[in-house]
Short mmCIF file of C-alpha atoms and ligand atoms in Angstrom, two decimals:
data_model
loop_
_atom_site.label_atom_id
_atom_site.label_comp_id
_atom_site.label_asym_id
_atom_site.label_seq_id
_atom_site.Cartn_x
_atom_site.Cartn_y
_atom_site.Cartn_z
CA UNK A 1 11.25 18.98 7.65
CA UNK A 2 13.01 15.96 7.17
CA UNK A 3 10.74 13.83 5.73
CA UNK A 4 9.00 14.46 2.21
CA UNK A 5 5.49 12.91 1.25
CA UNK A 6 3.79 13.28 -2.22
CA UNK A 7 0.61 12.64 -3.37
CA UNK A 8 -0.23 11.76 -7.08
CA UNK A 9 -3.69 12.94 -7.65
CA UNK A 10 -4.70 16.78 -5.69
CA UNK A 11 -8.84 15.90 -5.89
CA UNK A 12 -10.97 15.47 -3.15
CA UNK A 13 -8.62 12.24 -1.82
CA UNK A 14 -5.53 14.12 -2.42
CA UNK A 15 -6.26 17.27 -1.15
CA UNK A 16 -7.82 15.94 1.77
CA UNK A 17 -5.22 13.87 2.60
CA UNK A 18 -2.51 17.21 2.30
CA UNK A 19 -4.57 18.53 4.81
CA UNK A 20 -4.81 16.38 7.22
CA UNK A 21 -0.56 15.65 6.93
CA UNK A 22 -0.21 19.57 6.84
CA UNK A 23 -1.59 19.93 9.95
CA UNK A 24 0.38 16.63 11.52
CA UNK A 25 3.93 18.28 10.61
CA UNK A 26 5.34 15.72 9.83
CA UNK A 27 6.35 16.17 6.56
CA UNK A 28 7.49 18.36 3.43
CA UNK A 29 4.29 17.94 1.49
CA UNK A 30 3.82 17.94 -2.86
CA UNK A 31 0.75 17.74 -4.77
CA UNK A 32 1.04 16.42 -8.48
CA UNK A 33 -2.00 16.30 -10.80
CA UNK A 34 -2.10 16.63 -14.92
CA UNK A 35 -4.74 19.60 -14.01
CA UNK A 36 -3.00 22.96 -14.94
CA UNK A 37 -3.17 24.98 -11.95
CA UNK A 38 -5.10 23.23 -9.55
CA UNK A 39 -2.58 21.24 -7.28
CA UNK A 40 -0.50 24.94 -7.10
CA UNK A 41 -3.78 25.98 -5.75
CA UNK A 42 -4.70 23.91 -3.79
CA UNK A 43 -1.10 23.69 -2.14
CA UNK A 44 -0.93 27.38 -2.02
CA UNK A 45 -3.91 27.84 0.06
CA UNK A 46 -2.87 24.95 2.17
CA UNK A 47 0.13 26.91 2.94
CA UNK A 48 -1.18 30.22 3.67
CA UNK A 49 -3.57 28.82 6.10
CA UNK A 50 -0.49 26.96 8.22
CA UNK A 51 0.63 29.96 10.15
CA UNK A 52 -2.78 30.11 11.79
CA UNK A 53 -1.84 26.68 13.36
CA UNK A 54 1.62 27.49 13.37
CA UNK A 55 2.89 24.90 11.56
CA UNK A 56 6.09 24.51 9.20
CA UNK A 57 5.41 22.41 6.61
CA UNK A 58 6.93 23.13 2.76
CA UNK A 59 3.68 23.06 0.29
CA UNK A 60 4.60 22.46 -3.22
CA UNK A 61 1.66 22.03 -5.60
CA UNK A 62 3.03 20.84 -9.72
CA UNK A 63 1.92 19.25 -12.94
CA UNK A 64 5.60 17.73 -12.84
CA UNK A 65 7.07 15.01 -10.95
CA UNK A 66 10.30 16.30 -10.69
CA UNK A 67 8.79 18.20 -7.71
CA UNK A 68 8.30 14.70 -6.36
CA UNK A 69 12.34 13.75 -6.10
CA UNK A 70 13.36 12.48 -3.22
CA UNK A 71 10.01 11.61 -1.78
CA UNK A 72 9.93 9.00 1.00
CA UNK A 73 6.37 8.44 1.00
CA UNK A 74 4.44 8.16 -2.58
CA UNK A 75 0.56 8.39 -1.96
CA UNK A 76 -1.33 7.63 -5.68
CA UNK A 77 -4.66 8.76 -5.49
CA UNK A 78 -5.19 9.66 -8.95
CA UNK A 79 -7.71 8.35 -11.18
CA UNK A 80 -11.41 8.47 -11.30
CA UNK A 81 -13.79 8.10 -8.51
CA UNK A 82 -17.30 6.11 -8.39
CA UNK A 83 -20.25 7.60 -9.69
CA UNK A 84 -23.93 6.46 -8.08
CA UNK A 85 -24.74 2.85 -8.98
CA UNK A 86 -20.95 2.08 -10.19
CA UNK A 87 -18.91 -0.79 -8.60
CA UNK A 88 -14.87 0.31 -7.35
CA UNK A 89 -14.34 -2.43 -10.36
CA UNK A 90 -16.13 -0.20 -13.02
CA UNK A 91 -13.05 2.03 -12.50
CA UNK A 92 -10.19 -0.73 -13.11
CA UNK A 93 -10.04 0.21 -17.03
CA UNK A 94 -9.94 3.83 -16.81
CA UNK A 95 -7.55 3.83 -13.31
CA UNK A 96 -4.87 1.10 -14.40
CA UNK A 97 -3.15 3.14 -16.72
CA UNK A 98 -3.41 6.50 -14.86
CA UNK A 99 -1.73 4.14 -11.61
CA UNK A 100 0.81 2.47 -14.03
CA UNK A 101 1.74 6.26 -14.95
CA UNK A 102 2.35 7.44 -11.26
CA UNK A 103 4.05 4.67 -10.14
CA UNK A 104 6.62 5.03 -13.11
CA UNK A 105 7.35 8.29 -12.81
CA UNK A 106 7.51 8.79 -9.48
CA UNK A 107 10.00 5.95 -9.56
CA UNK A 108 12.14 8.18 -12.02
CA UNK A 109 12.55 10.97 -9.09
CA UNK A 110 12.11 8.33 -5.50
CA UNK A 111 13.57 5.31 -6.56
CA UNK A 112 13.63 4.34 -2.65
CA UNK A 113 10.20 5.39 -1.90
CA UNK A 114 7.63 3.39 -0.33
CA UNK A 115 3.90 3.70 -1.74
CA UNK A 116 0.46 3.98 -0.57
CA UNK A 117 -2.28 3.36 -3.24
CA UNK A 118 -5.52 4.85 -2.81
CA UNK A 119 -7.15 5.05 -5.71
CA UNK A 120 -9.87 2.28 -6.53
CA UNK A 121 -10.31 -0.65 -7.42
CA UNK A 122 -7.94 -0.73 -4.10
CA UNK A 123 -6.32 -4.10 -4.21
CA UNK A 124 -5.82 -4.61 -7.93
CA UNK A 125 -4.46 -1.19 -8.07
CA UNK A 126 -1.91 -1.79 -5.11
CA UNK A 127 -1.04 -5.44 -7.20
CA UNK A 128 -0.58 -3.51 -10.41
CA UNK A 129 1.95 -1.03 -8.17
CA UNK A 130 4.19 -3.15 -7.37
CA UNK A 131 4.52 -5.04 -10.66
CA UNK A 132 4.50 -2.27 -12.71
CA UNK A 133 7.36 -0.54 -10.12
CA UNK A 134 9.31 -4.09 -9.87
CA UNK A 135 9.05 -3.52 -5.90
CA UNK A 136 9.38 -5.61 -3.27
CA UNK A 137 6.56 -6.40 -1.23
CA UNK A 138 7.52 -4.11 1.80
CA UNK A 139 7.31 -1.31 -0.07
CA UNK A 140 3.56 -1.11 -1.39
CA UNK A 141 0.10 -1.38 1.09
CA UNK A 142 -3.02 -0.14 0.09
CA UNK A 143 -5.12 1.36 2.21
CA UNK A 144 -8.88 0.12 3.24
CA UNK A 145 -8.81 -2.03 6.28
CA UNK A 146 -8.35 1.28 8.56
CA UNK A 147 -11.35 3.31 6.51
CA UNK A 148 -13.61 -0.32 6.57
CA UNK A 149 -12.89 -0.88 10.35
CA UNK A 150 -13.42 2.94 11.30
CA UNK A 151 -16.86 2.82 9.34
CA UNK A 152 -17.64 -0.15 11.79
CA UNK A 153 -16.51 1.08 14.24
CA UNK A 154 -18.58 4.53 13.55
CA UNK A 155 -21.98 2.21 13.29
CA UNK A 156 -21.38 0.38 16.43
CA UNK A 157 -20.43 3.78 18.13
CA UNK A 158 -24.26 4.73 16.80
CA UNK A 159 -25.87 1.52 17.89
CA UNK A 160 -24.51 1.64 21.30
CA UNK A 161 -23.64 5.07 22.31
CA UNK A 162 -20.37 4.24 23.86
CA UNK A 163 -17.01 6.10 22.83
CA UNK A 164 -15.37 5.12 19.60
CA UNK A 165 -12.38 4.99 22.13
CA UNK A 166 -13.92 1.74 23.73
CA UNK A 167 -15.08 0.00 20.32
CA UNK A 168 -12.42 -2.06 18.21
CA UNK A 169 -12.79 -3.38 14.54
CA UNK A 170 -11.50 -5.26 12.75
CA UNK A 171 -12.32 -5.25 8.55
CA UNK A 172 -10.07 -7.53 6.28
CA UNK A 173 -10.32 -9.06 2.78
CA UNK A 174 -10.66 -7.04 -0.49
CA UNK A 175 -11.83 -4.06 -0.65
CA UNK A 176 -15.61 -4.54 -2.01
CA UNK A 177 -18.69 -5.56 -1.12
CA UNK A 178 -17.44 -8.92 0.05
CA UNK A 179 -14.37 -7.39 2.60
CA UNK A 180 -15.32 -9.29 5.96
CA UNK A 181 -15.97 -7.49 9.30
CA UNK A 182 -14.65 -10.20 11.42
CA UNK A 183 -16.58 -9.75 14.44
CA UNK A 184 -15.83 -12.67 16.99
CA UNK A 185 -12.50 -10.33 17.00
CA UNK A 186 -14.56 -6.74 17.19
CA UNK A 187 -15.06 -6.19 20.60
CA UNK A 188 -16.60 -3.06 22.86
CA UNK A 189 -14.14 -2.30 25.78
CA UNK A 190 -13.02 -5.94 25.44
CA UNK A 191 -16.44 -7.36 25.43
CA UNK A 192 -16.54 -9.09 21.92
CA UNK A 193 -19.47 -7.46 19.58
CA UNK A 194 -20.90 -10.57 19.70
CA UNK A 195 -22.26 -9.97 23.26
CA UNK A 196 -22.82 -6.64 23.06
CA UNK A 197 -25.31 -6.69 20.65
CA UNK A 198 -28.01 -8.81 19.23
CA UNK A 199 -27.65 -10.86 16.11
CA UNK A 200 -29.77 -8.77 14.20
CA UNK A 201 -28.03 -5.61 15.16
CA UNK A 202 -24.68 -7.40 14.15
CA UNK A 203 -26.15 -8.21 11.04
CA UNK A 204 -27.25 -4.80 10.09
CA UNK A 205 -23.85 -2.91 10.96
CA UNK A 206 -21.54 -5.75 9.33
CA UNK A 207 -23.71 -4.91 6.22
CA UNK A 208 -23.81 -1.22 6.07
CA UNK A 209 -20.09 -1.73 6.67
CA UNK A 210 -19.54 -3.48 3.49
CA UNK A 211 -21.78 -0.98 1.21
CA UNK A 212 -20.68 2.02 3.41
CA UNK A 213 -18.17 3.27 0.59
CA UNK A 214 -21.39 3.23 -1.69
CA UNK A 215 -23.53 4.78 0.44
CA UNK A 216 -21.23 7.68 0.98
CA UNK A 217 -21.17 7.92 -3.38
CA UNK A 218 -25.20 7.85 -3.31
CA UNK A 219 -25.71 10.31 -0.96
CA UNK A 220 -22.77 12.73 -2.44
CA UNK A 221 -22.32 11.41 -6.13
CA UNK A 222 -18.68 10.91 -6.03
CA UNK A 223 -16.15 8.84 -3.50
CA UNK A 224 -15.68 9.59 -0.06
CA UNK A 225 -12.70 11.43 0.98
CA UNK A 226 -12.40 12.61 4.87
CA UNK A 227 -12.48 9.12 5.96
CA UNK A 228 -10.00 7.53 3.16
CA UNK A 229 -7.61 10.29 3.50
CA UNK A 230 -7.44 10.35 7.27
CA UNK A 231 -6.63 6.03 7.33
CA UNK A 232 -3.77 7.00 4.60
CA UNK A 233 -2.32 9.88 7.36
CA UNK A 234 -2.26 7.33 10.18
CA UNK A 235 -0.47 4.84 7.50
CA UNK A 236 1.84 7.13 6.69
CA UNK A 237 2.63 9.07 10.73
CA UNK A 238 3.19 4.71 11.37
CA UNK A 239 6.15 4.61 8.61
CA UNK A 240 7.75 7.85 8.94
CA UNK A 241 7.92 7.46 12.65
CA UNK A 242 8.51 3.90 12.94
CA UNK A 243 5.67 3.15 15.37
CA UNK A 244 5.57 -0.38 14.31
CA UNK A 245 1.73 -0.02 13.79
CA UNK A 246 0.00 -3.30 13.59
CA UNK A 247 -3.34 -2.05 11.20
CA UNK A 248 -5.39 -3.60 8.56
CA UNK A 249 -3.98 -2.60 5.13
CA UNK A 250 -3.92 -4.17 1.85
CA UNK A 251 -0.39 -5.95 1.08
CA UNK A 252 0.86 -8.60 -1.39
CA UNK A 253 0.32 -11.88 -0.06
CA UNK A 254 2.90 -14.95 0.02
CA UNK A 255 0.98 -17.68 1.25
CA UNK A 256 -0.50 -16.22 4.45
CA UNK A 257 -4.51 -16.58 4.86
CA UNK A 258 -3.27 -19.44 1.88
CA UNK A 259 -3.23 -16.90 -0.53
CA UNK A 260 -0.56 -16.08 -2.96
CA UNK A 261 0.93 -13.66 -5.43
CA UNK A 262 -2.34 -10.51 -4.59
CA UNK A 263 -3.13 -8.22 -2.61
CA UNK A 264 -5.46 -8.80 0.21
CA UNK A 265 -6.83 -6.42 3.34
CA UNK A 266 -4.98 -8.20 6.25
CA UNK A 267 -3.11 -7.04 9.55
CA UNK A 268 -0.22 -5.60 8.99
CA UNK A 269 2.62 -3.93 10.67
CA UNK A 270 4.06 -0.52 9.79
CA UNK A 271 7.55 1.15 10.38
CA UNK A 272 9.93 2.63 8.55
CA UNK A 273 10.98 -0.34 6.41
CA UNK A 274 7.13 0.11 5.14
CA UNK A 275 5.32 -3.92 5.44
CA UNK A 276 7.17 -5.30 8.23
CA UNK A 277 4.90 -8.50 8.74
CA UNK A 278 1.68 -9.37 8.08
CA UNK A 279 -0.30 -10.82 11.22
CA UNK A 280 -2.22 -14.49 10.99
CA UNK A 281 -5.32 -14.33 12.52
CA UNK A 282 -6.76 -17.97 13.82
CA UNK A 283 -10.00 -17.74 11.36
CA UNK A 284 -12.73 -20.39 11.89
CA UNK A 285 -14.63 -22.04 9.53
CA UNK A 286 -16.98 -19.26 8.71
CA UNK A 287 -14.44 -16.41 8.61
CA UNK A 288 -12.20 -18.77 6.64
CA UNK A 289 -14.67 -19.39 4.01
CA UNK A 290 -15.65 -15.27 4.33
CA UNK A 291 -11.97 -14.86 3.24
CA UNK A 292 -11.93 -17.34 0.05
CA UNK A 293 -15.29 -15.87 -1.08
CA UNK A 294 -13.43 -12.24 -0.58
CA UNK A 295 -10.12 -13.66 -2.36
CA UNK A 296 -12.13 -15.14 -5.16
CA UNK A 297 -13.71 -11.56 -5.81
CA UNK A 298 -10.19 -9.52 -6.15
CA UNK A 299 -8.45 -12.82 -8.26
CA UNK A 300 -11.08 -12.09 -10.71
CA UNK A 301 -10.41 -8.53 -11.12
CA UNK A 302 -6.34 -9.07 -10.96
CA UNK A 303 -7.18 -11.55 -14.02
CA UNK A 304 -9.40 -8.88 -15.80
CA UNK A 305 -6.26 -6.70 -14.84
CA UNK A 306 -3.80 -8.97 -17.09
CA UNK A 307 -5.64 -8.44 -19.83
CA UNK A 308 -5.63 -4.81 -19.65
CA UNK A 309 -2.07 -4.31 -19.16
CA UNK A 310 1.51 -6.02 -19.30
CA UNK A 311 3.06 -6.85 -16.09
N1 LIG B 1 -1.91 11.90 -13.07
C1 LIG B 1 -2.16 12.69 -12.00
N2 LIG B 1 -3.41 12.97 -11.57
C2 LIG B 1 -4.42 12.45 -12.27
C3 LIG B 1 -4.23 11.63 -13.39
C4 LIG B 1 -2.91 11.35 -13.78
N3 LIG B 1 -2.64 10.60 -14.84
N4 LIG B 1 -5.46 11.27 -13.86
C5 LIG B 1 -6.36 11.82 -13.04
N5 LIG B 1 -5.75 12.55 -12.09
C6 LIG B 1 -6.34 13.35 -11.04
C7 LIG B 1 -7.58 14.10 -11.45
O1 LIG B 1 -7.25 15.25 -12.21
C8 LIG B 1 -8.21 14.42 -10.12
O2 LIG B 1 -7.82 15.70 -9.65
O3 LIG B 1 -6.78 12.53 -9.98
C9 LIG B 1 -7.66 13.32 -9.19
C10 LIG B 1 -8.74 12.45 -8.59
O4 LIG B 1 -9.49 13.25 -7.76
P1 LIG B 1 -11.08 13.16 -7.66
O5 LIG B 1 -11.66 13.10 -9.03
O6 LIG B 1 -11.53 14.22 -6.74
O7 LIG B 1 -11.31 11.71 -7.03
P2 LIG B 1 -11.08 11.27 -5.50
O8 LIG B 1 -12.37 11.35 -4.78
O9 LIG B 1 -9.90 11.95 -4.95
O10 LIG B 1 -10.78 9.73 -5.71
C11 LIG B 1 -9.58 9.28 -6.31
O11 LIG B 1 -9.40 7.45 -4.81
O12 LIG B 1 -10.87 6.64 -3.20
C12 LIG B 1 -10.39 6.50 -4.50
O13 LIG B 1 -12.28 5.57 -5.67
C13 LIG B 1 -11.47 6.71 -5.52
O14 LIG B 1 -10.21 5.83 -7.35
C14 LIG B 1 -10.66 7.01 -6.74
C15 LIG B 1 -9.48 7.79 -6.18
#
């Protein structure tokens, strides 16, 4: 395999994610976590179970990162997930250092990789990334946009009974209970949500969309993971094969949506070169003032962020 992808963190995220890449082949894979044993595990069993699909794909679990050199793709999942009743920002403390840790070392073995940050909360961690890696903005998103949009998508698949196929979402903003399901822009086989369903309907899905990461947590007691991972895969497939993916991601903003110097769940497009724009979408009022209220909520925890570490 040409490529090489690793992932910082082999939990439930991590592994999940290997799993999913394993069986895309497209990729030399590494897991890396500071638990003795586990990621060797995990990788080994990945590995054994490939020549039942009958794919090549090198599986290196470590506790090192020098297993990591040479990556092109760094994936940072580690840190701690949510616990019932916890916000994504109850992890900033406890996650900014284990992040700040990745990034840097992984740096030390793939000074020309590009990173994907997982781990919560999602857009101060993907901010603290690329400060704490003195990167330029192409080479750090965070994914949520694809996870938020595929939950919608999920509930209006429910609602209506057609295919997921025929049903498009789009989620921006942060990634918390204030991201914004923009749904003059969703639409069902090209007829916009709007008309598809009744208000009330609309209502309900746009707000099981925005607590559907914590309804996944009550129901299992710890962060989702099939449905995070998979949205990281599809990020990552877009890069290493330069598809030019146009897909809501988190990414460091210079003025678009009027925001500047954060990160922010907006379209963006994907190739090889990691960020290769970020899309404008013509908001109206409504969505516009959806956004600031959005943007106000992730500012806050950047600022909380400064205080916690030096960037
Ligand atoms: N270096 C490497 N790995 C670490 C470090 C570190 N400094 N600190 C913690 N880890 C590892 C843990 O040992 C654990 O195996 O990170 C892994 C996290 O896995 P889980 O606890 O299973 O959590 P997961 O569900 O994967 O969520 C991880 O992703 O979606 C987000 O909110 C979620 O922030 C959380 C992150």
């Amino acid at each position: 395999m040409t490529a090489k992808i690793s992932i910082i963190g082999a939990g439930m995220t991590g592994a999940t994610l290997a799993h999913w890449l394993a069986e895309r082949e497209i990729a030399d894979l590494v897991l890396v976590d500071i638990v003795e044993g586990m990621p060797q595990g995990k990788a080994l069993d990945l590995y054994e179970a490939l020549p039942i699909i009958n794919k090549d794909v090198s599986l290196v679990g470590s506790n090192d990162y020098a297993a990591t050199k040479g990556s092109d793709i760094v994936v940072v999942t580690a840190g701690v997930p949510r616990k019932p009743g916890m916000s994504r920002e109850d992890l900033l403390t406890t996650n900014a250092n284990i992040v700040m840790t990745a990034v840097e070392n992984s740096l030390l073995h793939s000074p020309d990789a590009l990173f994907i940050i997982l781990t919560n909360p999602l857009d101060t961690m993907a901010y603290l990334a690329m400060k704490a890696g003195k990167l330029p903005r192409e080479r750090v998103v965070g994914q949520a946009g694809i996870l938020d949009s595929a939950r919608m998508r999920s509930f209006v698949a429910l609602e209506t009974g057609v295919s997921v196929e025929n049903i498009q979402c789009y989620v921006l903003g942060g990634h918390g209970d204030e991201m914004v399901p923009l749904t003059r822009h969703s639409n069902v086989a090209g007829v916009p949500l709007r008309d598809f369903l009744p208000a009330d309907k609309l209502e309900a899905i746009v707000n099981r969309t925005r607590k559907g990461g914590g309804e996944i947590v009550n129901l299992l007691k710890t962060s989702a993971y099939y449905a995070p991972s998979l949205a990281v895969a599809q990020m990552a497939e877009a890069i290493l094969k330069d598809k030019h993916l146009i897909v809501a991601a988190s990414a460091y903003m210079q003025g678009e949506y009027g925001l500047s110097d954060m990160f922010f769940g907006v379209p963006v497009q994907l190739g090889r070169g990691g960020l290769e724009r970020i899309i404008e979408y013509d908001l109206d009022d409504e969505e516009k003032a959806a956004m600031q209220k959005s943007a106000a909520a992730v500012k806050e925890s950047i600022s909380i962020l400064h205080t916690l570490v030096k960037i």
